[in-house]
Coordinates of C-alpha atoms in Angstrom, one line a residue:
X300 CA 39.1 128.1 39.7
X301 CA 39.5 130.4 36.9
X302 CA 37.1 128.5 34.4
X303 CA 34.6 128.0 37.3
X304 CA 34.6 131.2 38.3
X305 CA 34.0 132.5 34.8
X306 CA 31.1 129.9 34.3
X307 CA 29.4 131.1 37.8
X308 CA 30.0 134.8 36.6
X309 CA 28.2 134.6 33.2
X310 CA 25.4 132.5 34.6
X311 CA 24.8 135.2 37.3
X312 CA 25.0 137.6 35.0
X313 CA 22.7 136.3 32.8
X314 CA 19.9 136.4 35.2
X315 CA 21.1 139.9 36.8
X316 CA 20.7 141.4 33.4
X317 CA 17.2 139.9 33.0
X318 CA 16.0 140.8 36.6
X319 CA 17.5 144.1 36.7
X320 CA 16.9 145.4 33.3
X321 CA 13.3 144.2 32.3
X322 CA 11.5 146.7 34.1
X323 CA 13.9 149.4 32.3
X324 CA 13.0 147.8 28.5
X325 CA 10.3 149.7 27.4
X326 CA 11.6 153.2 28.4
X327 CA 14.8 152.6 26.6
X328 CA 13.9 149.9 24.3
X329 CA 15.7 151.7 21.1
X330 CA 18.9 151.7 23.0
X331 CA 18.6 148.1 23.8
X332 CA 18.0 146.8 20.7
X333 CA 21.2 148.1 19.2
X334 CA 23.2 147.5 22.6
X335 CA 21.9 145.1 24.6
X336 CA 24.5 142.6 23.1
X337 CA 27.3 145.1 23.9
X338 CA 26.0 145.9 27.2
X339 CA 25.5 142.2 28.4
X340 CA 29.0 141.2 26.8
X341 CA 30.9 144.1 29.1
X342 CA 28.7 143.6 32.2
X343 CA 29.4 139.3 31.9
X344 CA 33.3 140.9 31.5
X345 CA 33.2 143.0 34.9
X346 CA 31.0 139.9 36.6
X347 CA 34.0 137.6 35.6
X348 CA 36.9 139.8 36.6
X349 CA 35.0 140.5 40.3
X350 CA 34.0 137.6 40.7
X351 CA 37.8 136.1 40.3
X352 CA 39.2 138.8 42.3
X353 CA 36.9 138.3 45.3
X354 CA 36.6 134.3 45.3
X355 CA 40.5 134.3 45.5
X356 CA 43.1 136.0 48.2
X357 CA 46.6 136.4 48.6
X358 CA 48.0 136.3 51.9
X359 CA 51.2 136.3 53.7
X360 CA 51.6 132.8 53.6
X361 CA 50.4 132.0 50.0
X362 CA 52.0 135.0 48.1
X363 CA 52.5 133.2 44.8
X364 CA 49.2 130.7 45.2
X365 CA 46.4 132.7 45.9
X366 CA 43.8 130.8 47.8
X367 CA 40.2 130.4 47.5
X368 CA 38.4 132.7 49.8
X369 CA 35.6 130.3 50.9
X370 CA 38.4 127.9 52.0
X371 CA 40.3 130.5 54.6
X372 CA 37.1 133.2 55.6
X373 CA 36.2 133.1 59.3
X374 CA 33.2 134.7 60.1
X375 CA 33.6 138.5 61.1
X376 CA 31.9 139.8 63.9
X377 CA 31.3 143.8 64.6
X378 CA 29.9 145.9 67.1
X379 CA 28.1 148.9 67.1
X380 CA 28.6 150.2 70.9
X381 CA 27.4 147.3 73.5
X382 CA 25.5 145.7 70.6
X383 CA 27.0 142.3 69.0
X384 CA 26.4 141.8 65.1
X385 CA 27.2 138.9 63.0
X386 CA 28.5 139.0 59.4
X387 CA 25.2 137.8 58.5
X388 CA 23.6 140.3 60.4
X389 CA 25.4 143.1 58.6
X390 CA 25.0 141.6 55.1
X391 CA 21.2 141.4 55.8
X392 CA 21.1 145.0 57.1
X393 CA 23.2 146.1 53.9
X394 CA 20.9 144.1 51.9
X395 CA 17.6 145.8 53.6
X396 CA 19.2 149.4 52.4
X397 CA 20.6 150.5 55.7
X398 CA 23.7 152.5 55.0
X399 CA 26.6 151.0 56.3
X400 CA 30.2 152.1 57.5
X401 CA 32.8 148.9 58.3
X402 CA 35.4 150.5 60.2
X403 CA 38.6 149.0 61.8
X404 CA 42.2 149.1 62.2
X405 CA 44.6 147.4 59.3
X406 CA 44.8 143.9 59.1
X407 CA 41.3 143.5 60.7
X408 CA 40.3 141.8 58.2
X409 CA 37.5 144.5 56.4
X410 CA 38.6 144.0 52.8
X411 CA 38.3 140.1 53.1
X412 CA 34.7 140.7 54.6
X413 CA 33.6 143.3 52.0
X414 CA 34.9 140.2 49.1
X415 CA 32.4 137.9 51.0
X416 CA 29.8 140.4 50.8
X417 CA 30.1 140.8 47.5
X418 CA 30.2 137.1 46.7
X419 CA 27.1 136.6 48.8
X420 CA 25.3 139.2 47.4
X421 CA 26.3 138.4 43.8
X422 CA 25.8 134.7 43.5
X423 CA 22.1 134.8 45.2
X424 CA 21.1 137.9 43.4
X425 CA 17.9 139.9 44.4
X426 CA 17.6 141.9 41.4
X427 CA 19.9 144.1 42.2
X428 CA 23.5 144.8 40.5
X429 CA 26.7 144.6 43.2
X430 CA 29.8 147.1 42.6
X431 CA 33.0 146.8 44.2
X432 CA 34.9 149.6 44.0
X433 CA 38.6 149.9 45.5
X434 CA 38.8 153.4 46.0
X435 CA 42.4 153.7 46.0
X436 CA 42.0 153.2 42.5
X437 CA 40.7 157.0 42.6
X438 CA 44.1 158.0 43.1
X439 CA 45.2 157.5 39.4
X440 CA 42.6 160.4 38.2
X441 CA 42.9 164.2 38.2
X442 CA 39.5 165.0 38.9
X443 CA 37.3 162.6 41.1
X444 CA 33.9 161.6 39.6
X445 CA 33.0 158.4 41.6
X446 CA 29.4 157.8 39.5
X447 CA 31.4 157.9 36.5
X448 CA 33.8 155.8 37.8
X449 CA 31.2 153.2 38.7
X450 CA 29.6 153.9 35.4
X451 CA 32.7 152.6 33.5
X452 CA 33.1 149.7 35.8
X453 CA 30.5 148.3 34.4
X454 CA 30.7 149.4 30.9
X455 CA 27.6 151.1 30.4
X456 CA 29.2 154.0 28.9
X457 CA 29.9 151.9 25.7
X458 CA 26.0 150.8 25.7
X459 CA 23.8 153.2 27.5
X460 CA 25.4 156.2 28.6
X461 CA 25.0 158.2 31.6
X462 CA 21.1 158.8 31.3
X463 CA 20.4 154.9 31.4
X464 CA 23.1 154.4 34.5
X465 CA 21.2 157.0 36.2
X466 CA 17.9 155.8 35.8
X467 CA 19.0 152.1 36.8
X468 CA 20.5 154.2 40.0
X469 CA 17.1 155.9 40.6
X470 CA 15.3 152.4 40.3
X471 CA 17.6 150.9 43.1
X472 CA 19.3 148.2 40.9
X473 CA 22.7 148.4 42.4
X474 CA 24.6 147.7 45.5
X475 CA 27.6 149.8 45.7
X476 CA 30.5 148.4 48.3
X477 CA 33.3 151.1 48.5
X478 CA 36.4 149.4 49.8
X479 CA 39.4 151.3 51.7
X480 CA 38.3 155.1 52.5
X481 CA 41.5 155.5 54.1
X482 CA 43.2 154.4 51.0
X483 CA 42.2 157.5 49.2
X484 CA 44.8 160.6 48.7
X485 CA 44.2 162.8 51.9
X486 CA 43.9 165.8 49.5
X487 CA 41.3 163.8 47.6
X488 CA 39.0 162.3 50.7
X489 CA 36.3 165.7 51.5
X490 CA 35.8 165.4 47.9
X491 CA 35.3 161.6 47.8
X492 CA 33.4 161.7 51.0
X493 CA 30.8 164.5 49.6
X494 CA 30.4 162.4 46.3
X495 CA 29.7 159.4 48.1
X496 CA 27.3 161.0 50.6
X497 CA 25.6 162.6 47.5
X498 CA 25.1 159.5 45.7
X499 CA 23.3 157.8 48.8
X500 CA 21.2 160.9 49.3
X501 CA 20.3 160.8 45.6
X502 CA 19.5 157.3 44.9
X503 CA 17.7 156.1 48.1
X504 CA 16.8 152.9 46.8
X505 CA 20.6 151.5 46.2
X506 CA 22.3 150.0 48.8
X507 CA 25.6 151.4 49.9
X508 CA 28.4 150.6 52.5
X509 CA 32.0 152.0 52.9
X510 CA 35.2 150.9 54.5
X511 CA 38.0 152.5 56.3
X512 CA 39.9 152.7 59.2
X513 CA 38.9 154.7 61.9
X514 CA 38.0 158.7 60.9
X515 CA 36.2 160.9 63.0
X516 CA 34.4 162.4 59.5
X517 CA 32.8 159.2 59.8
X518 CA 30.6 160.4 62.7
X519 CA 29.1 163.2 60.8
X520 CA 27.7 160.9 57.7
X521 CA 24.3 161.2 59.3
X522 CA 22.5 158.6 57.2
X523 CA 25.2 156.2 57.5
X524 CA 25.4 153.7 60.4
X525 CA 28.9 152.6 61.8
X526 CA 29.8 149.5 62.8
X527 CA 33.4 148.2 64.2
X528 CA 35.2 145.1 63.4
X529 CA 35.2 143.4 66.4
X530 CA 38.7 141.4 67.8
X531 CA 39.1 137.9 66.9
X532 CA 37.6 135.9 70.0
X533 CA 40.1 132.5 71.1
X534 CA 37.9 130.3 69.1
X535 CA 38.0 132.7 65.9
X536 CA 41.9 132.7 66.0
X537 CA 41.9 128.5 66.5
X538 CA 39.4 128.4 63.7
X539 CA 41.6 130.7 61.4
X540 CA 44.6 128.7 61.9
X541 CA 43.0 126.0 61.1
X542 CA 42.0 126.6 58.0
X543 CA 45.2 128.3 56.5
X544 CA 47.4 126.1 54.4
X545 CA 50.8 125.5 56.7
X546 CA 52.7 123.2 57.6
X547 CA 50.5 120.4 59.7
X548 CA 53.1 120.1 62.6
X549 CA 53.8 123.7 63.1
X550 CA 50.3 124.2 63.3
X551 CA 49.3 121.3 65.5
X552 CA 52.3 122.8 67.9
X553 CA 50.9 126.6 67.9
X554 CA 47.1 125.1 68.2
X555 CA 48.4 123.1 71.4
X556 CA 49.7 126.2 72.8
X557 CA 47.0 128.2 72.1
X558 CA 45.3 128.2 75.3
X559 CA 43.2 130.6 76.9
X560 CA 46.1 131.9 79.2
X561 CA 48.5 132.2 75.9
X562 CA 45.6 134.0 73.9
X563 CA 45.2 136.5 76.8
X564 CA 49.0 137.3 77.3
X565 CA 48.9 138.0 73.4
X566 CA 45.4 139.3 72.5
X567 CA 47.0 142.3 70.9
X568 CA 48.5 140.0 67.9
X569 CA 45.7 137.3 68.5
X570 CA 42.7 138.8 67.9
X571 CA 43.9 140.5 64.5
X572 CA 43.9 138.3 61.9
X573 CA 47.0 139.6 60.0
X574 CA 49.0 139.6 63.2
X575 CA 47.6 135.9 64.2
X576 CA 49.0 134.6 60.9
X577 CA 52.2 136.4 61.3
X578 CA 52.3 135.0 64.8
X579 CA 52.0 131.4 63.6
X580 CA 54.8 132.0 60.8
X581 CA 57.2 133.1 63.2
X582 CA 56.1 130.6 66.1
X583 CA 58.7 128.2 64.7
X584 CA 61.5 130.6 64.8
X585 CA 61.3 132.1 67.9
X586 CA 61.2 130.7 71.5
X587 CA 59.7 133.9 72.6
X588 CA 56.4 135.9 71.3
X589 CA 57.7 139.6 71.6
X590 CA 55.5 141.9 73.9
X591 CA 55.7 145.2 71.6
X592 CA 54.3 145.6 68.4
X593 CA 57.3 147.0 67.0
X594 CA 59.3 144.1 67.9
X595 CA 56.8 142.0 66.5
X596 CA 56.9 143.3 63.0
X597 CA 60.9 142.8 63.1
X598 CA 60.5 139.3 64.0
X599 CA 58.0 139.1 61.0
X600 CA 60.2 140.9 59.0
X601 CA 63.0 138.0 59.6
X602 CA 60.6 135.5 58.8
X603 CA 59.1 136.7 55.7
X604 CA 62.9 137.4 54.5
X605 CA 63.6 133.5 54.8
X606 CA 60.0 132.1 54.3
X607 CA 59.8 131.8 50.4
X608 CA 63.3 129.9 50.0
X609 CA 62.3 127.8 53.2
X610 CA 59.6 126.3 51.2
X611 CA 61.5 125.7 48.3
X612 CA 63.6 122.5 49.6
X613 CA 66.4 124.1 50.9
X614 CA 67.2 126.6 47.7
X615 CA 69.0 129.7 48.8
X616 CA 68.3 132.8 46.8
X617 CA 71.4 135.3 45.4
X618 CA 70.1 138.7 47.0
X619 CA 71.8 142.1 45.5
X620 CA 71.6 143.2 49.1
X621 CA 73.0 141.9 52.3
X622 CA 70.4 142.1 55.3
X623 CA 71.4 144.7 56.8
X624 CA 71.7 146.7 53.3
X625 CA 68.3 145.8 52.3
X626 CA 67.1 146.6 56.0
X627 CA 68.1 150.1 55.7
X628 CA 67.1 150.4 51.9
X629 CA 63.7 149.3 52.1
X630 CA 63.3 151.4 55.6
X631 CA 64.1 154.2 53.9
X632 CA 61.7 153.3 50.6
X633 CA 59.1 152.8 53.2
X634 CA 59.7 156.3 54.6
X635 CA 59.8 158.4 51.6
X636 CA 56.4 156.8 50.3
X637 CA 55.0 157.3 53.4
X638 CA 56.1 160.5 53.4
X639 CA 54.3 161.2 49.8
X640 CA 51.5 159.3 50.7
X641 CA 52.0 156.7 48.1
X642 CA 50.7 153.4 48.7
X643 CA 50.9 151.6 45.4
X644 CA 53.1 152.3 42.6
X645 CA 53.2 151.5 38.6
X646 CA 56.5 150.0 37.7
X647 CA 58.0 153.7 36.8
X648 CA 57.3 154.9 40.0
X649 CA 58.5 152.0 41.9
X650 CA 61.7 152.0 40.3
X651 CA 62.2 155.7 41.4
X652 CA 61.6 155.0 45.1
X653 CA 64.0 152.5 44.8
X654 CA 66.6 154.5 43.3
X655 CA 66.1 157.5 45.9
X656 CA 66.6 155.0 48.6
X657 CA 70.1 153.3 47.1
X658 CA 71.0 157.0 46.5
X659 CA 70.8 158.1 49.9
X660 CA 72.6 155.4 51.0
X661 CA 75.3 155.2 48.3
X662 CA 74.7 152.0 47.2
X663 CA 75.3 151.0 43.7
X664 CA 73.3 147.7 42.6
X665 CA 71.1 147.1 39.8
X666 CA 67.4 148.5 40.4
X667 CA 66.0 145.0 39.1
X668 CA 67.8 143.1 41.5
X669 CA 66.5 145.3 44.2
X670 CA 63.2 145.3 43.0
X671 CA 63.6 141.5 43.0
X672 CA 65.0 141.4 46.7
X673 CA 61.5 143.4 47.8
X674 CA 59.0 141.3 45.9
X675 CA 60.3 137.7 45.6
X676 CA 63.0 137.6 48.2
X677 CA 61.5 139.4 51.0
X678 CA 57.6 139.0 49.5
X679 CA 57.0 142.6 51.3
X680 CA 55.4 144.1 47.5
X681 CA 53.5 142.1 45.3
X682 CA 51.8 143.1 41.9
X683 CA 48.3 143.5 41.6
X684 CA 47.3 143.9 38.0
X685 CA 49.8 147.0 36.6
X686 CA 50.2 148.1 40.1
X687 CA 53.0 147.3 43.1
X688 CA 51.1 147.3 46.3
X689 CA 52.7 146.5 50.2
X690 CA 51.4 143.2 51.0
X691 CA 50.1 145.0 54.1
X692 CA 50.2 148.8 54.4
X693 CA 51.2 148.1 57.9
X694 CA 54.7 146.8 57.1
X695 CA 55.2 150.4 55.3
X696 CA 54.3 152.1 58.6
X697 CA 56.5 149.9 60.7
X698 CA 59.5 150.4 58.3
X699 CA 58.9 154.4 58.1
X700 CA 58.8 154.5 62.0
X701 CA 62.1 152.4 62.3
X702 CA 63.9 154.7 59.4
X703 CA 63.0 157.8 61.1
X704 CA 63.9 156.7 64.7
X705 CA 67.0 155.1 64.0
X706 CA 68.2 155.3 59.8
X707 CA 67.5 158.9 59.5
X708 CA 66.9 159.9 63.3
X709 CA 68.6 163.4 62.6
X710 CA 65.6 164.6 61.0
X711 CA 62.9 163.3 63.7
X712 CA 61.3 166.3 64.8
X713 CA 60.3 167.2 61.0
X714 CA 59.3 163.6 60.8
X715 CA 57.5 163.1 64.0
X716 CA 55.2 166.7 62.8
X717 CA 54.3 164.9 59.7
X718 CA 53.5 161.7 61.4
X719 CA 51.4 163.5 64.1
X720 CA 48.9 164.8 61.4
X721 CA 48.0 160.9 60.6
X722 CA 46.3 159.9 64.1
X723 CA 44.3 157.2 62.2
X724 CA 48.0 155.4 61.4
X725 CA 50.5 153.7 63.7
X726 CA 53.4 155.3 62.6
X727 CA 53.5 158.0 65.3
X728 CA 52.9 155.2 68.2
X729 CA 55.3 152.9 66.8
X730 CA 57.9 155.8 66.5
X731 CA 57.5 155.8 70.2
X732 CA 57.8 152.5 71.1
X733 CA 61.2 152.3 69.2
X734 CA 62.1 155.3 70.8
X735 CA 60.1 156.8 73.5
X736 CA 62.8 159.6 75.0
X737 CA 63.7 161.0 71.3
X738 CA 59.7 161.2 70.8
X739 CA 58.7 162.9 73.8
X740 CA 61.9 165.0 73.7
X741 CA 61.6 166.4 70.0
X742 CA 57.9 166.6 70.0
X743 CA 55.7 165.7 73.1
X744 CA 57.4 167.7 75.5
X745 CA 56.7 171.3 74.2
X746 CA 53.1 169.8 73.0
X747 CA 52.3 168.8 76.4
X748 CA 53.5 171.8 77.8
X749 CA 51.6 173.9 75.8
X750 CA 48.3 172.1 76.6
X751 CA 48.3 171.9 80.1
X752 CA 49.1 175.8 79.9
X753 CA 45.6 176.3 77.8
X754 CA 42.1 176.8 79.3
X755 CA 41.6 173.4 77.7
X756 CA 42.7 171.3 80.7
X757 CA 40.9 172.4 83.5
X758 CA 41.9 172.0 87.0
X759 CA 40.1 169.2 88.9
X760 CA 37.0 170.8 90.5
X761 CA 36.3 173.6 88.1
X762 CA 33.7 173.4 85.6
X763 CA 34.6 175.5 82.8
X764 CA 33.9 173.0 80.1
X765 CA 32.0 175.6 77.9
X766 CA 30.5 174.2 74.6
X767 CA 32.6 176.6 72.7
X768 CA 35.6 175.2 73.8
X769 CA 34.2 172.0 71.8
X770 CA 33.8 174.1 68.3
X771 CA 32.8 177.1 66.8
X772 CA 29.7 176.0 64.9
X773 CA 28.0 173.0 63.9
X774 CA 26.1 172.4 60.3
X775 CA 23.9 169.7 60.2
X776 CA 21.9 168.8 56.7
X777 CA 18.7 167.1 57.2
X778 CA 16.1 165.4 54.4
X779 CA 12.7 164.9 54.9
X780 CA 11.8 161.5 53.4
X781 CA 8.5 160.2 52.5
X782 CA 7.3 158.2 55.9
X783 CA 10.4 158.2 57.3
X784 CA 10.4 161.6 58.8
X785 CA 13.1 163.9 59.3
X786 CA 16.6 162.3 59.0
X787 CA 20.5 163.7 59.3
X788 CA 22.4 162.8 56.6
X789 CA 25.7 164.6 57.3
X790 CA 27.2 167.3 59.3
X791 CA 30.6 169.1 59.9
X792 CA 32.4 170.8 62.8
X793 CA 34.0 174.1 62.2
X794 CA 36.7 174.5 64.9
X795 CA 39.6 176.7 65.5
X796 CA 43.4 175.7 65.0
X797 CA 43.9 175.4 68.6
X798 CA 41.2 173.1 69.2
X799 CA 42.2 170.9 66.5
X800 CA 45.9 170.9 67.7
X801 CA 44.7 170.2 71.3
X802 CA 42.4 167.4 70.0
X803 CA 45.1 166.0 68.0
X804 CA 48.1 165.7 70.6
X805 CA 45.2 164.1 72.9
X806 CA 44.9 161.6 70.2
X807 CA 48.6 161.1 70.0
X808 CA 49.0 160.4 73.7
X809 CA 45.7 158.1 74.0
X810 CA 47.7 155.7 71.1
X811 CA 50.9 155.8 73.3
X812 CA 49.8 155.4 76.5
X813 CA 46.4 153.2 75.9
X814 CA 44.6 155.6 77.7
X815 CA 40.5 155.3 77.8
X816 CA 39.1 159.0 78.0
X817 CA 35.6 158.1 76.8
X818 CA 33.7 159.6 74.2
X819 CA 35.8 162.2 72.3
X820 CA 34.3 165.9 72.6
X821 CA 33.6 165.8 68.6
X822 CA 31.6 162.6 69.0
X823 CA 29.7 164.0 71.9
X824 CA 28.9 167.1 70.2
X825 CA 27.6 165.5 67.1
X826 CA 25.4 163.1 69.4
X827 CA 23.7 166.2 71.3
X828 CA 23.2 167.4 67.6
X829 CA 21.8 164.5 66.1
X830 CA 19.4 163.4 69.0
X831 CA 18.0 166.9 69.3
X832 CA 17.2 166.8 66.1
X833 CA 15.5 163.8 66.3
X834 CA 13.5 164.5 69.3
X835 CA 12.5 167.9 67.5
X836 CA 11.3 166.0 64.5
X837 CA 9.5 163.4 66.5
X838 CA 6.5 165.6 67.8
X839 CA 5.3 165.3 64.0
X840 CA 5.5 168.7 63.6
X841 CA 6.8 168.8 60.3
X842 CA 4.9 167.4 57.4
X843 CA 5.9 164.6 55.3
X844 CA 6.6 164.0 51.5
X845 CA 8.3 166.6 49.0
X846 CA 11.9 167.6 48.1
X847 CA 12.1 169.1 51.5
X848 CA 16.1 169.9 53.4
X849 CA 17.0 171.8 56.2
X850 CA 20.5 173.2 56.9
X851 CA 20.9 173.7 60.5
X852 CA 23.9 175.7 62.1
X853 CA 24.3 176.0 65.6
X854 CA 27.3 178.3 66.5
X855 CA 28.9 179.0 70.2
X856 CA 29.6 182.1 72.4
X857 CA 30.6 180.3 75.7
X858 CA 27.2 178.3 76.5
X859 CA 25.2 181.2 74.6
X860 CA 23.4 179.0 71.3
X861 CA 22.8 180.7 67.8
X862 CA 20.6 178.4 65.6
X863 CA 19.8 179.2 61.8
X864 CA 17.1 177.2 60.4
X865 CA 16.7 177.4 56.6
X866 CA 14.5 176.0 54.2
X867 CA 16.8 174.8 51.0
X868 CA 14.7 172.2 49.6
X869 CA 12.6 172.3 46.5
X870 CA 9.5 172.2 48.6
X871 CA 9.5 174.3 51.5
X872 CA 8.3 173.9 55.2
X873 CA 5.6 176.5 56.2
X874 CA 6.4 179.2 58.5
X875 CA 4.3 177.7 61.4
X876 CA 6.4 174.4 61.4
X877 CA 9.7 175.9 61.1
X878 CA 8.4 177.7 64.5
X879 CA 7.1 174.5 66.6
X880 CA 10.3 172.8 65.0
X881 CA 13.0 175.5 66.3
X882 CA 11.3 175.9 69.7
X883 CA 11.4 172.1 69.9
X884 CA 15.1 172.0 68.7
X885 CA 15.9 174.9 71.4
X886 CA 14.5 173.0 74.2
X887 CA 16.4 169.6 73.1
X888 CA 19.7 171.0 72.6
X889 CA 19.6 172.9 76.0
X890 CA 19.2 169.3 77.8
X891 CA 21.5 167.3 75.7
X892 CA 24.2 169.9 75.8
X893 CA 24.1 169.9 79.8
X894 CA 24.5 165.9 79.6
X895 CA 27.5 166.4 76.7
X896 CA 29.2 168.9 79.2
X897 CA 29.3 166.1 81.8
X898 CA 30.8 163.7 79.3
X899 CA 33.6 166.5 78.4
X900 CA 34.5 167.6 82.1
X901 CA 35.7 163.8 82.5
X902 CA 37.2 163.7 79.2
X903 CA 39.5 166.8 80.2
X904 CA 40.1 165.6 83.5
X905 CA 41.1 161.9 81.9
X906 CA 43.4 163.8 79.5
X907 CA 44.8 165.7 82.2
X908 CA 45.7 162.5 84.3
X909 CA 47.2 160.9 81.2
X910 CA 49.5 164.0 80.5
X911 CA 51.0 164.2 83.6
X912 CA 51.6 160.6 84.0
X913 CA 53.7 160.7 80.6
X914 CA 55.8 163.7 82.0
X915 CA 56.4 161.8 84.9
X916 CA 57.4 158.5 83.0
X917 CA 59.9 160.7 81.2
X918 CA 61.4 162.4 84.4
X919 CA 61.9 159.3 85.7
X920 CA 63.8 157.8 83.0
X921 CA 66.2 160.6 82.9
X922 CA 66.6 160.1 86.9
X923 CA 67.3 156.6 85.9
X924 CA 70.1 157.5 83.8
X925 CA 71.6 160.2 86.0
X926 CA 71.5 157.5 88.6
X927 CA 73.4 155.0 86.5
X928 CA 76.0 157.6 85.4
X929 CA 76.2 158.9 89.0
X930 CA 75.3 162.7 88.2

């Protein structure tokens, strides 16, 4: 497979150099005569490496023997509101220049699809060079420079230098595929977001795609279309189970069980590729499929602990720790690494966290043996180049929750405060599953009481959902592209501390209750702004062409609007154009914000019902305990 991959990569790289760089030969011929061979060698090496990494996948069931992606790939489906898209639809949109965001939960198959996308674009080149960037690798750098990082990936520094790379970008010779925005350290995400958007604005002829978990900030990337990974359908789950290399008898038995009613009963697991595979692995050992996600991970852990040895003809591995000791040590490892936002480790850092975990539990064993238990016996982390990474981050999240609720529960309040700030992860929700009473009493009770006492939750029948409740101001940046007209490239919302606290806790309660509140306030506000700007610009009041840009700031005092529109481009719109645009924008905003307020009123009312339901459930539990004790 390696030789074949290298041969394919060399052939395609040769064609790409010819197609992508031929138009650049004259302007930089003095570079090429000396450096072309060096560039070709570096670029071919890059293509060979990425082709191999994209062609093979490591999975829970094939940790030590990567599988060819094509053998196990199941078509990925997407949705954008009510609209449905196939993987080919998305690949074609990307190739045509559409800026794309692919979002989905952990284990939904985002990275697998991006590998499939890279292979599809690389092996059928159209004169563009696809660049696959694992954004988590930026965590190794003190300062973030995505353009320089991409340039170094291609090794063009050693041949052409930054100037030629920029010329190639300007000529639209690259397709940028950025994987794992959620894996960037939180303190760096704003810089990464800003630089990706700037790249996409600067190099309009290149293609851009970004993947990540659900993140509110994506809604403000005005030039990007957002596509969500759709859950696996029954036929998709069957296809996945059929394709993966696994014990044929177990697969046959599982597929016989996998009927419509079984799928419906366990849809929360079977609609996720990761969890569907985990269910197969645990199916032969557990008569009952757990209904809770945390119980499912607990069962999957037991399977992983024995899976590797079970495939080796009754071989039983010597372990440094008993199962109970290993569980405590590994869960502590997960908690402190999750707390530190450490998701991958060089060997020194890996061993440092293991040592901390052992020291906490006063266990004295060899670090080498525990490292082996984690990576070889339990298969929970694997080596990727010089780094150690979790076989899937969801295991880190589950064990972090378990440790906070059951191993170090005396510090639950402190940990819950941290977890509550990471609403796009599942740790808080898993903590609630493991110990709902503790989570409610230590964290939710006071938060819900505060929310119900504020003006954010409107008593039924009273219409006080003023726009200023949502945010204090909205900033929108627009670019007037030739023949494309004015389009929004990015936006940001400024809100006060109470507003952010309110929305964060609503999101947490949505996670644990499964409530559907409809469109959230931030999305509603962005939609109102974007639709108003598009409506104002659609009347052809602004001339095309040139580097014309607008910065629009809308601030709120109750329902009163203050709108500031500034020319910030190299070329300017005329005073007449600005006056007409402002007039039409105010008119459109007035209409769209009225519609937005109706959505918000329903959102607040449903949120109020959700909070009261959570309080009632906790009171009922307390009463049940009192009845049992005869109090």
